[in-house]
């Protein structure tokens, strides 16, 4: 009976034109149950391996911390350098501004002194004319002063200009006048100590310290010329040849006396 049924089914399939399709290799059967994914097995570490791994982790964290601290320190150092430079620039600007103010103050004092001197001279001339009815006689000696001094000895010239430096600038700020005399001492003393060194036998005219502390005072340049610094072409006062140490020593002595008088 079973064989008859099977034969009948085959006859139906053949009659319908359907042929049996053989299975294709590599094509999954959708009805087949998929194997469930199994997680990989966790290998349990031994005590020594666990300690080694912990040490490695600590070392890695320590290196990261050191690297981070190094970066932070470098950033702090960079900021410190920038702040220091900014402060130095500010101080330099302030110093330049202060020097300009000092120069302006000295100029104002000299102008005020010249103005007051002119006023006093005018008063004397007016009084002379009122009393004697004639013009006040002009003093030609002052105009020929430098020419007359050329025939004098070097020591007398040095003494004269040291005294003139004090008397001609007595109305100026005393502290600034002391700075002028102190700078002159430095210039002269350097030549005395290093008479054969050309570096100390010349003074740069455009030097800011020289302009603000020395050149602005009447008689200072003349004193330097009296001890041997000559106004050469270019930007320097220079002592040519061997310096006169006797004159330089006299100048040091006279300058010290003038400093005591201020």
Short mmCIF file of C-alpha atoms in Angstrom, two decimals:
data_model
loop_
_atom_site.label_atom_id
_atom_site.label_comp_id
_atom_site.label_asym_id
_atom_site.label_seq_id
_atom_site.Cartn_x
_atom_site.Cartn_y
_atom_site.Cartn_z
CA UNK A 1 0.00 0.00 0.00
CA UNK A 2 2.85 2.36 0.85
CA UNK A 3 4.60 1.62 -2.40
CA UNK A 4 1.45 2.46 -4.35
CA UNK A 5 1.18 5.82 -2.61
CA UNK A 6 4.77 6.69 -3.36
CA UNK A 7 4.37 5.76 -6.97
CA UNK A 8 1.27 7.91 -7.20
CA UNK A 9 3.09 10.92 -5.78
CA UNK A 10 5.93 10.51 -8.23
CA UNK A 11 3.41 10.33 -11.04
CA UNK A 12 1.86 13.61 -9.89
CA UNK A 13 5.27 15.32 -9.83
CA UNK A 14 6.19 14.03 -13.25
CA UNK A 15 2.82 15.05 -14.58
CA UNK A 16 3.18 18.59 -13.25
CA UNK A 17 6.57 19.09 -14.92
CA UNK A 18 8.41 19.77 -11.62
CA UNK A 19 11.77 18.14 -11.30
CA UNK A 20 13.70 17.70 -8.10
CA UNK A 21 16.43 20.34 -7.59
CA UNK A 22 19.65 18.98 -6.14
CA UNK A 23 21.10 20.85 -3.18
CA UNK A 24 23.66 23.63 -4.00
CA UNK A 25 26.94 23.52 -2.17
CA UNK A 26 27.60 26.60 0.01
CA UNK A 27 23.95 27.69 0.08
CA UNK A 28 22.57 27.67 3.58
CA UNK A 29 19.35 26.07 4.27
CA UNK A 30 17.07 28.72 5.75
CA UNK A 31 15.27 26.10 7.68
CA UNK A 32 18.43 24.77 9.23
CA UNK A 33 19.09 25.90 12.75
CA UNK A 34 22.00 28.27 13.11
CA UNK A 35 24.64 27.46 15.62
CA UNK A 36 24.46 29.94 18.47
CA UNK A 37 27.54 32.21 18.78
CA UNK A 38 29.77 31.09 21.58
CA UNK A 39 31.84 33.86 23.34
CA UNK A 40 35.58 33.26 23.44
CA UNK A 41 36.79 31.66 26.55
CA UNK A 42 38.41 34.01 29.10
CA UNK A 43 41.85 32.90 30.06
CA UNK A 44 42.43 33.31 33.74
CA UNK A 45 45.76 35.02 34.54
CA UNK A 46 48.11 33.65 37.06
CA UNK A 47 49.10 35.75 40.07
CA UNK A 48 52.49 36.59 38.55
CA UNK A 49 50.93 37.56 35.22
CA UNK A 50 48.35 39.75 36.97
CA UNK A 51 51.10 41.54 38.93
CA UNK A 52 53.15 42.03 35.77
CA UNK A 53 50.16 43.49 33.95
CA UNK A 54 49.42 45.80 36.89
CA UNK A 55 53.04 47.00 36.90
CA UNK A 56 52.89 47.69 33.17
CA UNK A 57 49.67 49.66 33.60
CA UNK A 58 51.19 51.70 36.44
CA UNK A 59 54.32 52.39 34.38
CA UNK A 60 52.20 53.53 31.43
CA UNK A 61 50.15 55.86 33.62
CA UNK A 62 53.31 57.22 35.23
CA UNK A 63 54.83 57.97 31.82
CA UNK A 64 51.63 59.70 30.74
CA UNK A 65 51.63 61.76 33.93
CA UNK A 66 55.30 62.73 33.45
CA UNK A 67 54.64 63.71 29.84
CA UNK A 68 51.66 65.83 30.88
CA UNK A 69 53.66 67.52 33.65
CA UNK A 70 56.46 68.24 31.17
CA UNK A 71 53.99 69.85 28.77
CA UNK A 72 52.51 71.94 31.57
CA UNK A 73 55.96 73.00 32.78
CA UNK A 74 56.99 73.96 29.24
CA UNK A 75 53.83 76.03 28.88
CA UNK A 76 54.45 77.76 32.22
CA UNK A 77 58.06 78.51 31.22
CA UNK A 78 56.90 79.90 27.89
CA UNK A 79 54.38 82.16 29.62
CA UNK A 80 57.02 83.26 32.12
CA UNK A 81 59.44 84.19 29.32
CA UNK A 82 56.74 86.14 27.51
CA UNK A 83 55.81 88.00 30.69
CA UNK A 84 59.47 88.77 31.43
CA UNK A 85 60.01 90.12 27.92
CA UNK A 86 56.89 92.24 28.19
CA UNK A 87 58.09 93.65 31.52
CA UNK A 88 61.55 94.36 30.10
CA UNK A 89 60.04 96.13 27.10
CA UNK A 90 57.87 98.18 29.41
CA UNK A 91 60.84 99.08 31.63
CA UNK A 92 62.91 100.04 28.58
CA UNK A 93 60.14 102.27 27.28
CA UNK A 94 59.76 103.83 30.72
CA UNK A 95 63.51 104.43 30.98
CA UNK A 96 63.61 106.06 27.54
CA UNK A 97 60.65 108.22 28.51
CA UNK A 98 62.35 109.22 31.78
CA UNK A 99 65.55 110.13 29.96
CA UNK A 100 63.63 112.27 27.51
CA UNK A 101 61.95 114.01 30.42
CA UNK A 102 65.33 114.64 32.05
CA UNK A 103 66.70 116.10 28.81
CA UNK A 104 63.66 118.32 28.45
CA UNK A 105 63.97 119.42 32.07
CA UNK A 106 67.64 120.30 31.62
CA UNK A 107 66.84 122.24 28.46
CA UNK A 108 64.09 124.13 30.26
CA UNK A 109 66.40 124.93 33.17
CA UNK A 110 69.11 126.18 30.81
CA UNK A 111 66.60 128.28 28.88
CA UNK A 112 65.18 129.69 32.11
CA UNK A 113 68.70 130.45 33.34
CA UNK A 114 69.63 132.17 30.08
CA UNK A 115 66.39 134.14 30.15
CA UNK A 116 66.96 135.27 33.73
CA UNK A 117 70.56 136.17 32.97
CA UNK A 118 69.44 138.24 30.00
CA UNK A 119 66.87 140.01 32.17
CA UNK A 120 69.50 140.81 34.80
CA UNK A 121 71.88 142.12 32.15
CA UNK A 122 69.15 144.33 30.70
CA UNK A 123 68.40 145.73 34.16
CA UNK A 124 72.08 146.49 34.73
CA UNK A 125 72.31 148.22 31.35
CA UNK A 126 69.20 150.30 32.04
CA UNK A 127 70.48 151.31 35.46
CA UNK A 128 73.88 152.20 33.99
CA UNK A 129 72.29 154.35 31.32
CA UNK A 130 70.05 156.12 33.85
CA UNK A 131 72.94 156.86 36.21
CA UNK A 132 75.64 157.78 33.72
CA UNK A 133 73.68 158.76 30.63
CA UNK A 134 75.79 156.56 28.36
CA UNK A 135 75.50 153.09 26.86
CA UNK A 136 76.67 150.20 29.00
CA UNK A 137 80.15 149.11 27.84
CA UNK A 138 80.10 145.67 26.27
CA UNK A 139 82.46 143.09 27.74
CA UNK A 140 84.53 141.77 24.88
CA UNK A 141 86.63 139.60 27.16
CA UNK A 142 83.97 136.88 27.29
CA UNK A 143 83.86 136.65 23.50
CA UNK A 144 87.63 136.20 23.31
CA UNK A 145 87.80 133.90 26.33
CA UNK A 146 88.55 130.68 24.48
CA UNK A 147 91.10 132.37 22.25
CA UNK A 148 92.88 133.87 25.24
CA UNK A 149 93.04 130.52 27.02
CA UNK A 150 94.83 128.83 24.14
CA UNK A 151 98.12 130.32 25.24
CA UNK A 152 97.81 128.99 28.78
CA UNK A 153 99.19 125.70 30.06
CA UNK A 154 97.15 122.51 29.95
CA UNK A 155 96.75 122.36 33.71
CA UNK A 156 95.34 125.89 33.84
CA UNK A 157 92.92 125.07 31.06
CA UNK A 158 91.74 122.00 32.94
CA UNK A 159 91.34 124.01 36.16
CA UNK A 160 89.49 126.77 34.32
CA UNK A 161 86.97 124.48 32.64
CA UNK A 162 86.38 122.50 35.84
CA UNK A 163 85.54 125.75 37.60
CA UNK A 164 83.50 127.00 34.64
CA UNK A 165 81.52 123.76 34.61
CA UNK A 166 80.36 124.46 38.14
CA UNK A 167 79.76 128.20 37.88
CA UNK A 168 78.01 128.13 34.51
CA UNK A 169 75.59 125.44 35.62
CA UNK A 170 74.99 126.44 39.24
CA UNK A 171 71.32 127.09 38.53
CA UNK A 172 70.82 123.58 37.15
CA UNK A 173 69.71 120.56 39.13
CA UNK A 174 72.54 119.62 41.50
CA UNK A 175 71.95 115.88 41.19
CA UNK A 176 72.23 116.10 37.41
CA UNK A 177 75.40 118.18 37.72
CA UNK A 178 76.87 115.54 40.04
CA UNK A 179 76.03 112.87 37.45
CA UNK A 180 77.85 114.93 34.83
CA UNK A 181 80.99 115.22 36.95
CA UNK A 182 80.81 111.53 37.87
CA UNK A 183 80.61 110.54 34.18
CA UNK A 184 83.59 112.76 33.40
CA UNK A 185 85.50 111.02 36.21
CA UNK A 186 84.69 107.63 34.70
CA UNK A 187 85.87 108.67 31.22
CA UNK A 188 89.11 110.15 32.57
CA UNK A 189 89.82 107.38 35.08
CA UNK A 190 89.36 104.70 32.40
CA UNK A 191 92.10 106.35 30.33
CA UNK A 192 94.38 106.56 33.39
CA UNK A 193 93.87 102.85 34.16
CA UNK A 194 94.07 101.72 30.50
CA UNK A 195 96.30 104.30 28.77
CA UNK A 196 97.17 101.99 25.86
CA UNK A 197 93.66 100.68 25.21
CA UNK A 198 92.05 102.57 22.33
CA UNK A 199 88.60 101.50 23.53
CA UNK A 200 88.86 103.79 26.56
CA UNK A 201 90.41 106.68 24.62
CA UNK A 202 87.28 107.48 22.64
CA UNK A 203 83.76 108.64 23.51
CA UNK A 204 80.79 108.16 21.20
CA UNK A 205 79.06 111.48 20.64
CA UNK A 206 75.63 110.00 19.96
CA UNK A 207 75.67 107.84 23.08
CA UNK A 208 72.47 108.54 24.98
CA UNK A 209 74.13 108.60 28.40
CA UNK A 210 76.78 111.02 27.11
CA UNK A 211 74.15 113.31 25.61
CA UNK A 212 71.87 113.33 28.67
CA UNK A 213 74.53 113.47 31.39
CA UNK A 214 77.53 115.30 29.93
CA UNK A 215 77.08 117.11 26.63
CA UNK A 216 74.10 119.15 27.83
CA UNK A 217 76.21 120.97 30.47
CA UNK A 218 78.18 124.06 29.51
CA UNK A 219 81.93 123.50 29.85
CA UNK A 220 81.85 119.68 29.91
CA UNK A 221 82.95 119.22 26.29
CA UNK A 222 85.63 121.88 26.73
CA UNK A 223 86.98 120.04 29.77
CA UNK A 224 87.23 116.80 27.78
CA UNK A 225 89.05 118.65 25.02
CA UNK A 226 91.41 120.18 27.59
CA UNK A 227 92.51 116.71 28.78
CA UNK A 228 93.07 115.46 25.24
CA UNK A 229 89.76 114.28 23.77
CA UNK A 230 89.59 115.86 20.33
CA UNK A 231 86.47 116.34 18.25
CA UNK A 232 87.44 114.21 15.28
CA UNK A 233 85.37 113.69 12.16
CA UNK A 234 82.74 111.08 12.72
CA UNK A 235 80.91 110.14 15.88
CA UNK A 236 83.73 110.14 18.45
CA UNK A 237 85.85 112.30 20.71
CA UNK A 238 89.27 110.63 20.55
CA UNK A 239 92.62 110.92 22.34
CA UNK A 240 95.19 110.48 19.60
CA UNK A 241 98.56 109.09 20.57
CA UNK A 242 99.68 108.67 24.16
CA UNK A 243 97.39 110.33 26.72
CA UNK A 244 98.77 113.02 29.05
CA UNK A 245 98.43 111.22 32.38
CA UNK A 246 99.50 114.33 34.29
CA UNK A 247 96.64 116.38 32.86
CA UNK A 248 94.22 113.52 33.42
CA UNK A 249 95.33 113.26 37.04
CA UNK A 250 94.86 117.01 37.51
CA UNK A 251 91.38 116.76 36.04
CA UNK A 252 90.48 113.97 38.48
CA UNK A 253 91.69 116.13 41.37
CA UNK A 254 89.74 119.22 40.24
CA UNK A 255 86.56 117.23 39.57
CA UNK A 256 86.71 115.73 43.06
CA UNK A 257 87.04 119.24 44.51
CA UNK A 258 84.02 120.40 42.52
CA UNK A 259 81.96 117.44 43.71
CA UNK A 260 82.75 118.42 47.29
CA UNK A 261 81.58 121.98 46.59
CA UNK A 262 78.17 120.95 45.26
#
